[in-house]
mmCIF file of N, CA and C in Angstrom:
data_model
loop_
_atom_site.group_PDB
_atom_site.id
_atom_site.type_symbol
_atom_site.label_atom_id
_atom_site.label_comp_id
_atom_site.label_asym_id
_atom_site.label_seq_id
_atom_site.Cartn_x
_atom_site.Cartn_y
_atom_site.Cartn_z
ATOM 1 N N UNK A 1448 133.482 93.221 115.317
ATOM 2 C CA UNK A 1448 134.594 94.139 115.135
ATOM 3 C C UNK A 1448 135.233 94.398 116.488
ATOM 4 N N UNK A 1449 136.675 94.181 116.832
ATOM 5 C CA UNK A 1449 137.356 94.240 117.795
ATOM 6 C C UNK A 1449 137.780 96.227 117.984
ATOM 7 N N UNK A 1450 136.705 96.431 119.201
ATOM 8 C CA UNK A 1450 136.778 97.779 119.026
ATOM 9 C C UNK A 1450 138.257 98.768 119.772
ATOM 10 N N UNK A 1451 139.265 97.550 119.311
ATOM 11 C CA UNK A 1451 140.711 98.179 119.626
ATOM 12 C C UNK A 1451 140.844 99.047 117.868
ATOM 13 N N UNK A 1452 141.027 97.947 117.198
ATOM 14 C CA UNK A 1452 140.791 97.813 115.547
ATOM 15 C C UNK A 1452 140.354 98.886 115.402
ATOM 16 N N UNK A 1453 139.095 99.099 115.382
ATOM 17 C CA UNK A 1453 138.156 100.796 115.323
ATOM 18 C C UNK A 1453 138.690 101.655 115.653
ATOM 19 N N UNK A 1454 139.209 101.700 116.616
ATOM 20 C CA UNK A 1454 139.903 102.978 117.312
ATOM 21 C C UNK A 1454 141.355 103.245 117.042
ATOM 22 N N UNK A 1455 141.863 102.060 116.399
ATOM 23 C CA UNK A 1455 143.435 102.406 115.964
ATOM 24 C C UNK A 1455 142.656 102.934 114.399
ATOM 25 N N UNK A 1456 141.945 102.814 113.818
ATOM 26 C CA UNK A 1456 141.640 103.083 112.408
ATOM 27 C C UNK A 1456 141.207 104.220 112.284
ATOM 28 N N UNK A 1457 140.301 104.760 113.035
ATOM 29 C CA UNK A 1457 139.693 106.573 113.421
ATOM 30 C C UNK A 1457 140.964 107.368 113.848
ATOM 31 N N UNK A 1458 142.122 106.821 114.516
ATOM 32 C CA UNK A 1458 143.158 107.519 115.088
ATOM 33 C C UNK A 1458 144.269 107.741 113.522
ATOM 34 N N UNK A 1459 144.468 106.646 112.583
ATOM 35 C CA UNK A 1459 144.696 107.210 111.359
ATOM 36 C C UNK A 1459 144.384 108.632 110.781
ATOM 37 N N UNK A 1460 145.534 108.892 110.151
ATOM 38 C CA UNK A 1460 145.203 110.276 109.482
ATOM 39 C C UNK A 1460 144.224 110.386 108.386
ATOM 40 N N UNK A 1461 143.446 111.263 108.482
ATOM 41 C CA UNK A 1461 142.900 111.269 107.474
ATOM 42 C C UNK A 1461 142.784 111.399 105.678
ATOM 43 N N UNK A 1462 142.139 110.339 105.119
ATOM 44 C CA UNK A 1462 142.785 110.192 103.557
ATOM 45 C C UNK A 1462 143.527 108.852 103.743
ATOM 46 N N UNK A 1463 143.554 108.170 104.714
ATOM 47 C CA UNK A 1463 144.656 106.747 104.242
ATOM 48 C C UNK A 1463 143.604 105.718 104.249
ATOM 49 N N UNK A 1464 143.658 104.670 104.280
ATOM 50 C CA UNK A 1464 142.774 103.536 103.884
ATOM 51 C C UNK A 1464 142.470 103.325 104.908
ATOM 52 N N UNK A 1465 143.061 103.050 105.998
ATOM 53 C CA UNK A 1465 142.292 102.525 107.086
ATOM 54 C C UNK A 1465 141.199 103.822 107.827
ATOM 55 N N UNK A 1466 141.601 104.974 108.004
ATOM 56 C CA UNK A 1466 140.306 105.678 108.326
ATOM 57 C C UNK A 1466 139.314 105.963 107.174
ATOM 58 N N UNK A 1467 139.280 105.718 106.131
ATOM 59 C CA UNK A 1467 138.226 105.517 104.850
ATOM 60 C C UNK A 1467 137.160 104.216 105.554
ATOM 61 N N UNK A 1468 138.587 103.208 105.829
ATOM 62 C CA UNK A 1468 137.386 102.042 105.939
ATOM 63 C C UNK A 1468 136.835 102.200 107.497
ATOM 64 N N UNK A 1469 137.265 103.078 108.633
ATOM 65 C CA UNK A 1469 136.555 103.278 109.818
ATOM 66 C C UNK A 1469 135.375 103.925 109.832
ATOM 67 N N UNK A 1470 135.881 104.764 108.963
ATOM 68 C CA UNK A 1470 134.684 106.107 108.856
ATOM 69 C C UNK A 1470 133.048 104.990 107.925
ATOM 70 N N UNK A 1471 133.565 104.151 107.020
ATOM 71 C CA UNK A 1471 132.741 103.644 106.136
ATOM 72 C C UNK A 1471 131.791 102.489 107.136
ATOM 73 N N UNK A 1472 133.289 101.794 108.073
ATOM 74 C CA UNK A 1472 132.063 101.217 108.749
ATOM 75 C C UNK A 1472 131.400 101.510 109.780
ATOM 76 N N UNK A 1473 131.462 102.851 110.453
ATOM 77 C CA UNK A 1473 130.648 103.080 111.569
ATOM 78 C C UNK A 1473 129.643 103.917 110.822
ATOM 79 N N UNK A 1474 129.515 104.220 109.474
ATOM 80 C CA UNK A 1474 128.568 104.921 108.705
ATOM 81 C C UNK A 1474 127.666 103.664 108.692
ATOM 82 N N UNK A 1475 128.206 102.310 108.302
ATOM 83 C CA UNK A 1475 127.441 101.336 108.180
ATOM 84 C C UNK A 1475 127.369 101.184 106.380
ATOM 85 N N UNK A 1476 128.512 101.617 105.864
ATOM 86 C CA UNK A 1476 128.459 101.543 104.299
ATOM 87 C C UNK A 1476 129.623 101.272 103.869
ATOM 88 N N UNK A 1477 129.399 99.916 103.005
ATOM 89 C CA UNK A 1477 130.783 99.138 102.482
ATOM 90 C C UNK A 1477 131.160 99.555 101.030
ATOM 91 N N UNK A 1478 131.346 100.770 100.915
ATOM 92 C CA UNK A 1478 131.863 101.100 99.688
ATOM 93 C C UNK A 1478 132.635 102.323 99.939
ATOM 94 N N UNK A 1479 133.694 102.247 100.038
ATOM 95 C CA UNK A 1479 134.794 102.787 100.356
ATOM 96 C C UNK A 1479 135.890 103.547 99.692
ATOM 97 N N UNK A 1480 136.237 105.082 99.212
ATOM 98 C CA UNK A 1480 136.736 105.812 98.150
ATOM 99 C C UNK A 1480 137.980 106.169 99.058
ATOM 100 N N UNK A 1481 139.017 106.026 98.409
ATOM 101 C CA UNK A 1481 140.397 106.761 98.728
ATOM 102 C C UNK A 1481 141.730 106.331 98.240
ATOM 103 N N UNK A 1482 142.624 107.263 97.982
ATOM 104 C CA UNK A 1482 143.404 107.500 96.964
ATOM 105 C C UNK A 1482 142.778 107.231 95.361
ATOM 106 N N UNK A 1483 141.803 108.077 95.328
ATOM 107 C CA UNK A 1483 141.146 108.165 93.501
ATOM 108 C C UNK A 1483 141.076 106.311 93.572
ATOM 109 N N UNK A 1484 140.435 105.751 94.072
ATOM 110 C CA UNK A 1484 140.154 104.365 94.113
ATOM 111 C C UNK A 1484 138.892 104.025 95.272
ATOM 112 N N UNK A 1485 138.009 103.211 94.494
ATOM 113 C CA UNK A 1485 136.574 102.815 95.325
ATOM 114 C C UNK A 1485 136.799 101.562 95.173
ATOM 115 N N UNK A 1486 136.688 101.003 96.643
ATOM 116 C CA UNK A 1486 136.142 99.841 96.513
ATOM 117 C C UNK A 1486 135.028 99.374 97.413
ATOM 118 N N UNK A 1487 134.122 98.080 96.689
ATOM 119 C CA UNK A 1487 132.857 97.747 97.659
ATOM 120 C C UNK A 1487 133.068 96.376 98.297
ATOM 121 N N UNK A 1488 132.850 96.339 99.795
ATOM 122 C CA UNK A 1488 132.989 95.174 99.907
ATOM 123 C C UNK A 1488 131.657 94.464 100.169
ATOM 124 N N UNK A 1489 131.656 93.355 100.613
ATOM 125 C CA UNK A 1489 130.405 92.481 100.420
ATOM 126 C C UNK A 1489 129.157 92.467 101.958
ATOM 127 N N UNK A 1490 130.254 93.128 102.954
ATOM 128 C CA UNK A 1490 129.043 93.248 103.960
ATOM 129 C C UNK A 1490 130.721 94.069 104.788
ATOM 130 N N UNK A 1491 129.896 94.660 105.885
ATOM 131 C CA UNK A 1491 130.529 95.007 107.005
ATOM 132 C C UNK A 1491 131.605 94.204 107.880
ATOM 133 N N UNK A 1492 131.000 92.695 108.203
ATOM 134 C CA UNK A 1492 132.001 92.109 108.092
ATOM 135 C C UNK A 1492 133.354 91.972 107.446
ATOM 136 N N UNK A 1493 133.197 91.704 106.137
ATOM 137 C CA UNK A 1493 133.919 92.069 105.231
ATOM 138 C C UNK A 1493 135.413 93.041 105.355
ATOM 139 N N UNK A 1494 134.582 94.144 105.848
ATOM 140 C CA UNK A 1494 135.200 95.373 105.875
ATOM 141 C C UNK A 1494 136.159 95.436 106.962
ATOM 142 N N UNK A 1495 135.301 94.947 108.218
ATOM 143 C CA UNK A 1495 136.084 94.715 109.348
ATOM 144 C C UNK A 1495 136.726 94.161 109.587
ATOM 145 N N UNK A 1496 136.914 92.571 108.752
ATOM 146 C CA UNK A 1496 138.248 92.078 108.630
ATOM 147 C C UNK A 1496 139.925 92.756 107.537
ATOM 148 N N UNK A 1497 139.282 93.551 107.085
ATOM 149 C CA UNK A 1497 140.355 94.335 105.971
ATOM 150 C C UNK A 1497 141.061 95.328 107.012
ATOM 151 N N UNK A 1498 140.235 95.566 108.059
ATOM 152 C CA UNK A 1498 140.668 96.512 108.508
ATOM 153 C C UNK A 1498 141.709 96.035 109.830
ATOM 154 N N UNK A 1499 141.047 94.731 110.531
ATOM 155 C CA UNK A 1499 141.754 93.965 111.046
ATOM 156 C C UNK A 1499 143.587 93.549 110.608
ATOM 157 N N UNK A 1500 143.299 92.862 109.239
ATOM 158 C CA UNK A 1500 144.395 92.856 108.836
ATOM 159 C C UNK A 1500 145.352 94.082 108.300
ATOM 160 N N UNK A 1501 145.334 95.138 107.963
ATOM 161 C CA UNK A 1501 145.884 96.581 107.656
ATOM 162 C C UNK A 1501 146.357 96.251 109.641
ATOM 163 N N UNK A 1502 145.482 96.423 110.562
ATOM 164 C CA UNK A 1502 146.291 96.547 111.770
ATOM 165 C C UNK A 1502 147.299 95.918 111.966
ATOM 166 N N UNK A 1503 146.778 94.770 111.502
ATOM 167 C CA UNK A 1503 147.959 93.391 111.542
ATOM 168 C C UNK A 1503 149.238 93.627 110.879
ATOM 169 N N UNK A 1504 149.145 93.966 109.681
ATOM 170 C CA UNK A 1504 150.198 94.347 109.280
ATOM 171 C C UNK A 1504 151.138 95.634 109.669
ATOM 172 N N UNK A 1505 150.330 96.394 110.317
ATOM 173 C CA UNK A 1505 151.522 97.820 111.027
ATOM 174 C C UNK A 1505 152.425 97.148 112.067
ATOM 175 N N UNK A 1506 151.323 96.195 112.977
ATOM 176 C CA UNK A 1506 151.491 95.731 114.046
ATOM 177 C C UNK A 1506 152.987 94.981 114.197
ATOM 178 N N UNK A 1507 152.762 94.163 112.863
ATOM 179 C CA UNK A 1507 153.991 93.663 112.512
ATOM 180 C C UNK A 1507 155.063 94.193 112.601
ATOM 181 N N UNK A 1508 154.822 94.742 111.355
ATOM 182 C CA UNK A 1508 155.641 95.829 110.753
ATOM 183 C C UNK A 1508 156.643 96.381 111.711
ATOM 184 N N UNK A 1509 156.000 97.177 112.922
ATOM 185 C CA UNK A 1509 156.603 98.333 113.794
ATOM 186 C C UNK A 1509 157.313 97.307 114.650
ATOM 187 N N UNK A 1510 156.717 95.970 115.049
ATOM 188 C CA UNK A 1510 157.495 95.057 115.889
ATOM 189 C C UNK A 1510 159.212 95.061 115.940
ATOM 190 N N UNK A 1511 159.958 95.196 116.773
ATOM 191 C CA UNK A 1511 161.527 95.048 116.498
ATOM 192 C C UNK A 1511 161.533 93.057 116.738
ATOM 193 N N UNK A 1512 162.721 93.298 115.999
ATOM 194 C CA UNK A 1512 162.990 91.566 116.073
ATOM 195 C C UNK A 1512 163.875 91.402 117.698
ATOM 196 N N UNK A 1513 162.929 89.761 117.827
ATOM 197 C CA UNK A 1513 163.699 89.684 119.098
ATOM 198 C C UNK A 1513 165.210 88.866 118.944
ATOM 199 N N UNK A 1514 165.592 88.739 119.875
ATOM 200 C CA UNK A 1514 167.046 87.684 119.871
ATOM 201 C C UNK A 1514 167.305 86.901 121.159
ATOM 202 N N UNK A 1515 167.569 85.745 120.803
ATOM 203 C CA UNK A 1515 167.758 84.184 122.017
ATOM 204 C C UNK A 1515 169.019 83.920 121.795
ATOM 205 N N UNK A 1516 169.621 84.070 122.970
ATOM 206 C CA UNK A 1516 171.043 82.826 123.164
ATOM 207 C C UNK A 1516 171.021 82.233 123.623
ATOM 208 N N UNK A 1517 171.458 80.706 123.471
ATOM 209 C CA UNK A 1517 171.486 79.706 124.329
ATOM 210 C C UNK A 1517 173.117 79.138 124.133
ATOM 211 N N UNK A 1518 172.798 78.553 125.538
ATOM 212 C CA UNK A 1518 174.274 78.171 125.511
ATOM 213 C C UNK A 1518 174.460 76.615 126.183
ATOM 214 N N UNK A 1519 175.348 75.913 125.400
ATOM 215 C CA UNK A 1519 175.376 74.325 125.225
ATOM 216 C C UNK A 1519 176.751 73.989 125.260
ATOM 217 N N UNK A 1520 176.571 72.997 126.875
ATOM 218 C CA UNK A 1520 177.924 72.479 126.760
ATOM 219 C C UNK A 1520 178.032 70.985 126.618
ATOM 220 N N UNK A 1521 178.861 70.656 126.479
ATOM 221 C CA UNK A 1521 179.133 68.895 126.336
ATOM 222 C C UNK A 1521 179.807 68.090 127.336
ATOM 223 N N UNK A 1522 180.141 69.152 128.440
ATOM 224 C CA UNK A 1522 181.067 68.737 129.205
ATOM 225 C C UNK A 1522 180.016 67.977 130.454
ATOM 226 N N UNK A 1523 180.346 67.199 131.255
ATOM 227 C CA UNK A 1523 179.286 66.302 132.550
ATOM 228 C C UNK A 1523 180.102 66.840 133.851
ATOM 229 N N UNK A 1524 179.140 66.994 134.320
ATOM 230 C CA UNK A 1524 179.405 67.730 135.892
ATOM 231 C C UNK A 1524 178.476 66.319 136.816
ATOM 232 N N UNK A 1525 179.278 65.977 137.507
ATOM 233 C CA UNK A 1525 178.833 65.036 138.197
ATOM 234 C C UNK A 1525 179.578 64.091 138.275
#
């Protein structure tokens, strides 16, 4: 577990999925309740990649798009 991951997931508010699944895996227990929904996953691993990707996706998410100009001439200098 990439303990950036952990610490963006404990810094979640509490009640959202990703601090359910922080709190679940530093308990060391893959069965995980929030929003009136449980789920179990199959090992800690498991867990830590769900949680990986939830980062991944904010990460995204919050990213602004970048922008490239290039500029092309046809003309010969020389």
């Amino acid at each position: 577990m990439d303990p950036s991951v952990l610490a963006w997931a404990l810094a979640q508010p509490v009640g959202s999925r990703a601090a359910a699944l922080a709190t679940a895996y530093t308990g060391g227990t893959t069965r995980v309740s929030f929003e009136g929904r449980t789920v179990e996953y199959r090992s800690l691993d498991e867990l830590g990649r769900a949680l990986a990707v939830l980062r991944g996706a904010e990460n995204s998410a919050a990213r602004r798009p970048s922008v490239t100009l290039a500029s092309f001439s046809r003309e010969r200098t020389g």
